[in-house]
Short mmCIF file of N, CA and C in Angstrom, two decimals:
data_model
loop_
_atom_site.label_atom_id
_atom_site.label_comp_id
_atom_site.label_asym_id
_atom_site.label_seq_id
_atom_site.Cartn_x
_atom_site.Cartn_y
_atom_site.Cartn_z
N UNK A 13 0.84 -1.18 0.00
CA UNK A 13 0.00 0.00 0.00
C UNK A 13 0.89 1.24 0.00
N UNK A 14 0.56 2.15 -0.86
CA UNK A 14 1.36 3.34 -1.02
C UNK A 14 0.73 4.50 -0.27
N UNK A 15 1.56 5.24 0.49
CA UNK A 15 1.09 6.42 1.22
C UNK A 15 1.69 7.65 0.57
N UNK A 16 0.89 8.64 0.42
CA UNK A 16 1.43 9.88 -0.14
C UNK A 16 1.20 11.02 0.85
N UNK A 17 2.11 11.94 0.85
CA UNK A 17 2.01 13.11 1.71
C UNK A 17 1.71 14.31 0.85
N UNK A 18 0.71 15.02 1.23
CA UNK A 18 0.41 16.29 0.59
C UNK A 18 0.90 17.36 1.57
N UNK A 19 2.10 17.87 1.35
CA UNK A 19 2.71 18.81 2.28
C UNK A 19 1.89 20.08 2.46
N UNK A 20 1.27 20.57 1.41
CA UNK A 20 0.45 21.77 1.52
C UNK A 20 -0.74 21.51 2.43
N UNK A 21 -1.36 20.33 2.27
CA UNK A 21 -2.52 19.99 3.10
C UNK A 21 -2.10 19.80 4.56
N UNK A 22 -0.95 19.19 4.78
CA UNK A 22 -0.44 18.99 6.13
C UNK A 22 -0.15 20.34 6.79
N UNK A 23 0.46 21.26 6.07
CA UNK A 23 0.77 22.58 6.60
C UNK A 23 -0.51 23.34 6.94
N UNK A 24 -1.52 23.24 6.08
CA UNK A 24 -2.80 23.92 6.33
C UNK A 24 -3.47 23.34 7.57
N UNK A 25 -3.41 22.03 7.73
CA UNK A 25 -4.01 21.39 8.90
C UNK A 25 -3.32 21.85 10.17
N UNK A 26 -2.02 21.94 10.14
CA UNK A 26 -1.27 22.40 11.32
C UNK A 26 -1.61 23.84 11.65
N UNK A 27 -1.76 24.66 10.63
CA UNK A 27 -2.04 26.07 10.85
C UNK A 27 -3.40 26.30 11.47
N UNK A 28 -4.34 25.41 11.22
CA UNK A 28 -5.69 25.60 11.76
C UNK A 28 -5.84 25.05 13.17
N UNK A 29 -4.92 24.23 13.62
CA UNK A 29 -5.00 23.70 14.98
C UNK A 29 -4.72 24.81 15.98
N UNK A 30 -5.38 24.73 17.11
CA UNK A 30 -5.12 25.68 18.18
C UNK A 30 -3.75 25.38 18.77
N UNK A 31 -2.93 26.38 18.81
CA UNK A 31 -1.61 26.21 19.37
C UNK A 31 -1.53 26.95 20.69
N UNK A 32 -0.80 26.36 21.63
CA UNK A 32 -0.60 27.02 22.91
C UNK A 32 0.28 28.25 22.69
N UNK A 33 -0.13 29.34 23.27
CA UNK A 33 0.64 30.56 23.17
C UNK A 33 1.24 30.83 24.54
N UNK A 34 2.53 31.00 24.58
CA UNK A 34 3.19 31.30 25.84
C UNK A 34 3.25 32.81 25.98
N UNK A 35 2.59 33.32 27.01
CA UNK A 35 2.55 34.75 27.25
C UNK A 35 3.42 35.07 28.46
N UNK A 36 4.14 36.15 28.38
CA UNK A 36 4.98 36.57 29.48
C UNK A 36 4.14 37.34 30.48
N UNK A 37 4.25 37.01 31.75
CA UNK A 37 3.47 37.75 32.74
C UNK A 37 4.03 39.15 32.94
N UNK A 38 3.22 39.97 33.56
CA UNK A 38 3.69 41.27 34.01
C UNK A 38 4.65 41.03 35.17
N UNK A 39 5.75 41.72 35.17
CA UNK A 39 6.70 41.68 36.28
C UNK A 39 6.98 43.12 36.66
N UNK A 40 6.82 43.45 37.95
CA UNK A 40 7.05 44.83 38.35
C UNK A 40 7.17 45.01 39.84
N UNK A 41 7.18 46.28 40.23
CA UNK A 41 7.31 46.63 41.64
C UNK A 41 6.71 48.01 41.86
N UNK A 42 6.29 48.25 43.09
CA UNK A 42 5.93 49.60 43.49
C UNK A 42 6.23 49.80 44.96
N UNK A 43 6.43 51.04 45.34
CA UNK A 43 6.72 51.41 46.72
C UNK A 43 5.38 51.63 47.42
N UNK A 44 5.17 50.92 48.52
CA UNK A 44 3.90 51.03 49.25
C UNK A 44 3.65 52.48 49.65
N UNK A 45 4.68 53.17 50.09
CA UNK A 45 4.53 54.56 50.55
C UNK A 45 4.13 55.51 49.43
N UNK A 46 4.18 55.05 48.19
CA UNK A 46 3.79 55.90 47.06
C UNK A 46 2.28 56.00 46.89
N UNK A 47 1.55 55.09 47.52
CA UNK A 47 0.09 55.09 47.36
C UNK A 47 -0.55 56.20 48.18
N UNK A 48 -1.51 56.87 47.60
CA UNK A 48 -2.26 57.91 48.29
C UNK A 48 -3.14 57.28 49.37
N UNK A 49 -3.49 58.06 50.35
CA UNK A 49 -4.39 57.60 51.40
C UNK A 49 -5.71 57.13 50.79
N UNK A 50 -6.22 56.01 51.23
CA UNK A 50 -7.46 55.39 50.76
C UNK A 50 -7.36 54.83 49.34
N UNK A 51 -6.17 54.68 48.82
CA UNK A 51 -5.99 54.12 47.47
C UNK A 51 -6.24 52.61 47.50
N UNK A 52 -6.78 52.11 46.40
CA UNK A 52 -7.01 50.67 46.26
C UNK A 52 -6.52 50.23 44.88
N UNK A 53 -5.80 49.12 44.86
CA UNK A 53 -5.42 48.46 43.61
C UNK A 53 -6.12 47.12 43.63
N UNK A 54 -7.01 46.90 42.67
CA UNK A 54 -7.81 45.67 42.63
C UNK A 54 -7.60 44.97 41.29
N UNK A 55 -6.38 44.49 41.11
CA UNK A 55 -5.99 43.74 39.92
C UNK A 55 -5.38 42.44 40.44
N UNK A 56 -5.65 41.31 39.81
CA UNK A 56 -5.12 40.04 40.33
C UNK A 56 -3.60 39.95 40.15
N UNK A 57 -2.89 40.30 41.21
CA UNK A 57 -1.43 40.25 41.20
C UNK A 57 -0.96 39.16 42.15
N UNK A 58 0.18 38.59 41.86
CA UNK A 58 0.80 37.61 42.74
C UNK A 58 2.01 38.26 43.39
N UNK A 59 2.01 38.24 44.70
CA UNK A 59 3.10 38.82 45.46
C UNK A 59 4.34 37.94 45.33
N UNK A 60 5.45 38.52 44.93
CA UNK A 60 6.71 37.78 44.82
C UNK A 60 7.59 38.04 46.03
N UNK A 61 7.60 39.30 46.49
CA UNK A 61 8.47 39.64 47.61
C UNK A 61 8.05 40.99 48.17
N UNK A 62 8.19 41.14 49.47
CA UNK A 62 8.05 42.43 50.14
C UNK A 62 9.38 42.68 50.84
N UNK A 63 9.94 43.83 50.64
CA UNK A 63 11.16 44.15 51.37
C UNK A 63 11.19 45.62 51.73
N UNK A 64 11.82 45.89 52.86
CA UNK A 64 11.90 47.24 53.40
C UNK A 64 13.38 47.62 53.45
N UNK A 65 13.67 48.86 53.08
CA UNK A 65 15.07 49.26 53.00
C UNK A 65 15.19 50.78 53.12
N UNK A 66 16.39 51.26 53.46
CA UNK A 66 16.60 52.71 53.48
C UNK A 66 16.48 53.27 52.06
N UNK A 67 15.77 54.34 51.92
CA UNK A 67 15.56 54.95 50.60
C UNK A 67 16.73 55.87 50.29
N UNK A 68 17.77 55.32 49.73
CA UNK A 68 19.00 56.06 49.48
C UNK A 68 18.81 57.20 48.48
N UNK A 69 17.76 57.15 47.67
CA UNK A 69 17.55 58.23 46.69
C UNK A 69 16.26 59.00 46.96
N UNK A 70 15.77 58.95 48.19
CA UNK A 70 14.53 59.67 48.52
C UNK A 70 14.76 61.17 48.43
N UNK A 71 13.70 61.87 48.05
CA UNK A 71 13.76 63.33 48.02
C UNK A 71 13.20 63.85 49.33
N UNK A 72 13.25 65.16 49.52
CA UNK A 72 12.84 65.76 50.78
C UNK A 72 11.43 65.44 51.23
N UNK A 73 10.51 65.23 50.30
CA UNK A 73 9.13 64.95 50.67
C UNK A 73 8.80 63.46 50.70
N UNK A 74 9.82 62.61 50.60
CA UNK A 74 9.61 61.16 50.63
C UNK A 74 10.20 60.60 51.92
N UNK A 75 9.60 59.52 52.44
CA UNK A 75 10.12 58.95 53.69
C UNK A 75 11.52 58.35 53.51
N UNK A 76 12.22 58.21 54.61
CA UNK A 76 13.60 57.71 54.59
C UNK A 76 13.67 56.19 54.41
N UNK A 77 12.58 55.48 54.67
CA UNK A 77 12.52 54.03 54.46
C UNK A 77 11.36 53.73 53.51
N UNK A 78 11.58 52.75 52.64
CA UNK A 78 10.54 52.35 51.70
C UNK A 78 10.23 50.88 51.86
N UNK A 79 8.98 50.54 51.55
CA UNK A 79 8.55 49.14 51.49
C UNK A 79 8.22 48.85 50.03
N UNK A 80 8.95 47.92 49.45
CA UNK A 80 8.78 47.61 48.03
C UNK A 80 8.02 46.31 47.87
N UNK A 81 7.01 46.33 47.02
CA UNK A 81 6.25 45.13 46.66
C UNK A 81 6.69 44.71 45.26
N UNK A 82 7.26 43.53 45.15
CA UNK A 82 7.58 42.94 43.85
C UNK A 82 6.43 42.01 43.49
N UNK A 83 5.93 42.11 42.27
CA UNK A 83 4.74 41.34 41.90
C UNK A 83 4.86 40.80 40.49
N UNK A 84 4.01 39.83 40.20
CA UNK A 84 3.75 39.39 38.83
C UNK A 84 2.24 39.41 38.64
N UNK A 85 1.82 39.46 37.41
CA UNK A 85 0.39 39.48 37.12
C UNK A 85 0.14 38.97 35.72
N UNK A 86 -1.13 38.75 35.40
CA UNK A 86 -1.47 38.26 34.07
C UNK A 86 -1.09 39.29 33.00
N UNK A 87 -0.57 38.80 31.90
CA UNK A 87 -0.09 39.69 30.84
C UNK A 87 -1.16 40.62 30.29
N UNK A 88 -2.42 40.22 30.39
CA UNK A 88 -3.49 41.06 29.83
C UNK A 88 -4.02 42.10 30.82
N UNK A 89 -3.41 42.21 32.00
CA UNK A 89 -3.87 43.16 33.02
C UNK A 89 -3.07 44.45 33.03
N UNK A 90 -2.12 44.61 32.12
CA UNK A 90 -1.23 45.76 32.15
C UNK A 90 -1.92 47.11 32.07
N UNK A 91 -2.85 47.26 31.15
CA UNK A 91 -3.53 48.55 30.99
C UNK A 91 -4.44 48.85 32.17
N UNK A 92 -5.13 47.84 32.68
CA UNK A 92 -6.00 48.06 33.84
C UNK A 92 -5.18 48.40 35.08
N UNK A 93 -4.07 47.72 35.26
CA UNK A 93 -3.18 48.04 36.38
C UNK A 93 -2.68 49.48 36.26
N UNK A 94 -2.31 49.90 35.07
CA UNK A 94 -1.85 51.27 34.85
C UNK A 94 -2.95 52.28 35.20
N UNK A 95 -4.17 51.99 34.77
CA UNK A 95 -5.29 52.89 35.07
C UNK A 95 -5.47 53.04 36.58
N UNK A 96 -5.45 51.91 37.28
CA UNK A 96 -5.66 51.94 38.73
C UNK A 96 -4.49 52.60 39.46
N UNK A 97 -3.27 52.32 39.03
CA UNK A 97 -2.12 52.96 39.66
C UNK A 97 -2.12 54.46 39.43
N UNK A 98 -2.48 54.90 38.23
CA UNK A 98 -2.52 56.34 37.93
C UNK A 98 -3.50 57.06 38.86
N UNK A 99 -4.55 56.36 39.27
CA UNK A 99 -5.52 56.93 40.20
C UNK A 99 -5.09 56.78 41.66
N UNK A 100 -4.20 55.84 41.95
CA UNK A 100 -3.84 55.51 43.33
C UNK A 100 -2.53 56.14 43.82
N UNK A 101 -1.63 56.47 42.91
CA UNK A 101 -0.34 57.00 43.33
C UNK A 101 -0.46 58.44 43.83
N UNK A 102 0.35 58.77 44.81
CA UNK A 102 0.42 60.15 45.29
C UNK A 102 1.04 61.01 44.20
N UNK A 103 0.60 62.25 44.08
CA UNK A 103 1.16 63.13 43.06
C UNK A 103 2.63 63.43 43.32
N UNK A 104 3.32 63.82 42.26
CA UNK A 104 4.71 64.24 42.41
C UNK A 104 5.68 63.22 41.88
N UNK A 105 6.68 62.92 42.68
CA UNK A 105 7.83 62.11 42.24
C UNK A 105 7.59 60.61 42.25
N UNK A 106 6.47 60.16 42.74
CA UNK A 106 6.23 58.72 42.84
C UNK A 106 5.84 58.13 41.49
N UNK A 107 6.29 56.91 41.25
CA UNK A 107 5.89 56.19 40.04
C UNK A 107 5.96 54.70 40.32
N UNK A 108 5.36 53.93 39.43
CA UNK A 108 5.49 52.47 39.45
C UNK A 108 5.88 52.06 38.04
N UNK A 109 6.65 50.99 37.94
CA UNK A 109 6.99 50.49 36.60
C UNK A 109 6.89 48.98 36.58
N UNK A 110 6.52 48.47 35.42
CA UNK A 110 6.40 47.03 35.23
C UNK A 110 6.43 46.75 33.74
N UNK A 111 6.59 45.48 33.40
CA UNK A 111 6.72 45.13 31.98
C UNK A 111 6.31 43.68 31.75
N UNK A 112 5.97 43.40 30.50
CA UNK A 112 5.85 42.03 30.02
C UNK A 112 7.06 41.81 29.12
N UNK A 113 7.09 40.70 28.42
CA UNK A 113 8.18 40.47 27.49
C UNK A 113 8.20 41.46 26.34
N UNK A 114 7.05 42.09 26.06
CA UNK A 114 6.97 42.97 24.90
C UNK A 114 6.60 44.42 25.20
N UNK A 115 6.07 44.72 26.39
CA UNK A 115 5.57 46.06 26.68
C UNK A 115 6.05 46.53 28.04
N UNK A 116 6.37 47.83 28.13
CA UNK A 116 6.74 48.46 29.40
C UNK A 116 5.71 49.52 29.76
N UNK A 117 5.45 49.65 31.05
CA UNK A 117 4.59 50.70 31.58
C UNK A 117 5.37 51.46 32.65
N UNK A 118 5.27 52.78 32.62
CA UNK A 118 5.77 53.63 33.70
C UNK A 118 4.59 54.51 34.06
N UNK A 119 4.17 54.45 35.33
CA UNK A 119 2.92 55.09 35.74
C UNK A 119 3.20 56.12 36.84
N UNK A 120 2.67 57.31 36.66
CA UNK A 120 2.70 58.38 37.64
C UNK A 120 1.26 58.71 38.00
N UNK A 121 1.05 59.50 39.03
CA UNK A 121 -0.30 59.94 39.36
C UNK A 121 -0.87 60.68 38.16
N UNK A 122 -1.96 60.17 37.61
CA UNK A 122 -2.63 60.82 36.50
C UNK A 122 -1.94 60.72 35.15
N UNK A 123 -0.87 59.93 35.04
CA UNK A 123 -0.12 59.86 33.77
C UNK A 123 0.45 58.46 33.57
N UNK A 124 0.24 57.91 32.38
CA UNK A 124 0.72 56.57 32.05
C UNK A 124 1.55 56.63 30.77
N UNK A 125 2.70 56.00 30.81
CA UNK A 125 3.54 55.83 29.63
C UNK A 125 3.60 54.34 29.32
N UNK A 126 3.21 53.98 28.11
CA UNK A 126 3.25 52.59 27.65
C UNK A 126 4.03 52.58 26.34
N UNK A 127 4.98 51.67 26.25
CA UNK A 127 5.78 51.60 25.03
C UNK A 127 6.33 50.20 24.85
N UNK A 128 6.62 49.82 23.61
CA UNK A 128 7.20 48.50 23.36
C UNK A 128 8.58 48.40 24.02
N UNK A 129 8.88 47.24 24.59
CA UNK A 129 10.21 47.03 25.17
C UNK A 129 11.26 47.32 24.11
N UNK A 130 12.29 48.02 24.49
CA UNK A 130 13.36 48.36 23.56
C UNK A 130 13.13 49.65 22.79
N UNK A 131 11.95 50.27 22.95
CA UNK A 131 11.64 51.52 22.25
C UNK A 131 12.23 52.69 23.04
N UNK A 132 13.38 53.16 22.60
CA UNK A 132 14.06 54.24 23.32
C UNK A 132 13.27 55.55 23.29
N UNK A 133 12.48 55.78 22.24
CA UNK A 133 11.68 57.00 22.17
C UNK A 133 10.62 57.01 23.26
N UNK A 134 9.89 55.92 23.41
CA UNK A 134 8.87 55.83 24.45
C UNK A 134 9.47 55.93 25.84
N UNK A 135 10.58 55.24 26.03
CA UNK A 135 11.27 55.27 27.33
C UNK A 135 11.74 56.69 27.63
N UNK A 136 12.27 57.38 26.63
CA UNK A 136 12.77 58.73 26.83
C UNK A 136 11.64 59.70 27.19
N UNK A 137 10.46 59.51 26.63
CA UNK A 137 9.31 60.35 27.00
C UNK A 137 8.99 60.20 28.48
N UNK A 138 9.03 58.96 28.97
CA UNK A 138 8.77 58.70 30.39
C UNK A 138 9.87 59.33 31.25
N UNK A 139 11.11 59.22 30.82
CA UNK A 139 12.23 59.80 31.57
C UNK A 139 12.12 61.32 31.62
N UNK A 140 11.78 61.93 30.49
CA UNK A 140 11.62 63.39 30.45
C UNK A 140 10.54 63.84 31.43
N UNK A 141 9.40 63.15 31.42
CA UNK A 141 8.33 63.50 32.36
C UNK A 141 8.81 63.31 33.80
N UNK A 142 9.49 62.20 34.07
CA UNK A 142 9.98 61.93 35.42
C UNK A 142 10.90 63.05 35.90
N UNK A 143 11.79 63.48 35.04
CA UNK A 143 12.68 64.59 35.41
C UNK A 143 11.88 65.86 35.68
N UNK A 144 10.85 66.11 34.85
CA UNK A 144 10.03 67.31 35.01
C UNK A 144 9.31 67.34 36.36
N UNK A 145 8.94 66.16 36.89
CA UNK A 145 8.24 66.13 38.18
C UNK A 145 9.22 65.94 39.34
N UNK A 146 10.52 65.89 39.04
CA UNK A 146 11.52 65.86 40.10
C UNK A 146 12.02 64.50 40.54
N UNK A 147 11.80 63.46 39.74
CA UNK A 147 12.34 62.15 40.10
C UNK A 147 13.86 62.21 39.98
N UNK A 148 14.59 61.80 41.03
CA UNK A 148 16.05 61.83 40.97
C UNK A 148 16.60 60.91 39.87
N UNK A 149 17.71 61.30 39.29
CA UNK A 149 18.34 60.53 38.21
C UNK A 149 18.57 59.08 38.60
N UNK A 150 18.94 58.84 39.84
CA UNK A 150 19.23 57.47 40.30
C UNK A 150 18.02 56.56 40.21
N UNK A 151 16.82 57.13 40.16
CA UNK A 151 15.60 56.33 40.09
C UNK A 151 15.14 56.08 38.65
N UNK A 152 15.80 56.65 37.69
CA UNK A 152 15.38 56.51 36.29
C UNK A 152 16.05 55.29 35.66
N UNK A 153 15.93 54.17 36.34
CA UNK A 153 16.67 52.97 35.96
C UNK A 153 15.78 51.82 35.52
N UNK A 154 14.53 52.11 35.14
CA UNK A 154 13.67 51.00 34.76
C UNK A 154 14.20 50.32 33.51
N UNK A 155 13.93 49.01 33.39
CA UNK A 155 14.51 48.24 32.28
C UNK A 155 14.06 48.74 30.91
N UNK A 156 14.89 48.49 29.92
CA UNK A 156 14.58 48.88 28.54
C UNK A 156 13.58 47.96 27.95
#
C-alpha cells in the first residue's frame, strides 16, 4: 500500500489547529509609601516579595525608608493596572513600573507611559516626564 504526503494539506491542517501561546506575565514593583491615602489596587497580582530598606535616593518629601512590593500578574492586566495605579499614586515624584516580554509601563499619578520594550523614544518620553516632576536621576533605571 502506497502512502502519499500532501505537504500543503499537512501545513494547512497544522495552521488551523489551536496552538498554545506562551505569554509573558507582568513583572514589576511599586513602593507602598507611594500610594495615596485610601488608594485601592484591585488587579489580580501575585506577590513575589516584600522588602523594606533605606531609601537612598529619597527626596525631601519622601520617607527615609521604603517598602517595596515585587509582583507578577497576568499579561493582559497591564492597561487596567496602569489605570488603577494612575488613580492611586500620590502626586509628584512617585511612580510604578512594570513590563511584560513585549511592553513596558511607567505610571505616575494621572499619567501613564506605555511603550514596546526596547523603544528608546517611548522610554525617553517617560524619563523626560519623570525629570520634570523631580524624580532623581538614580531612580530613572527601569529596564529597557
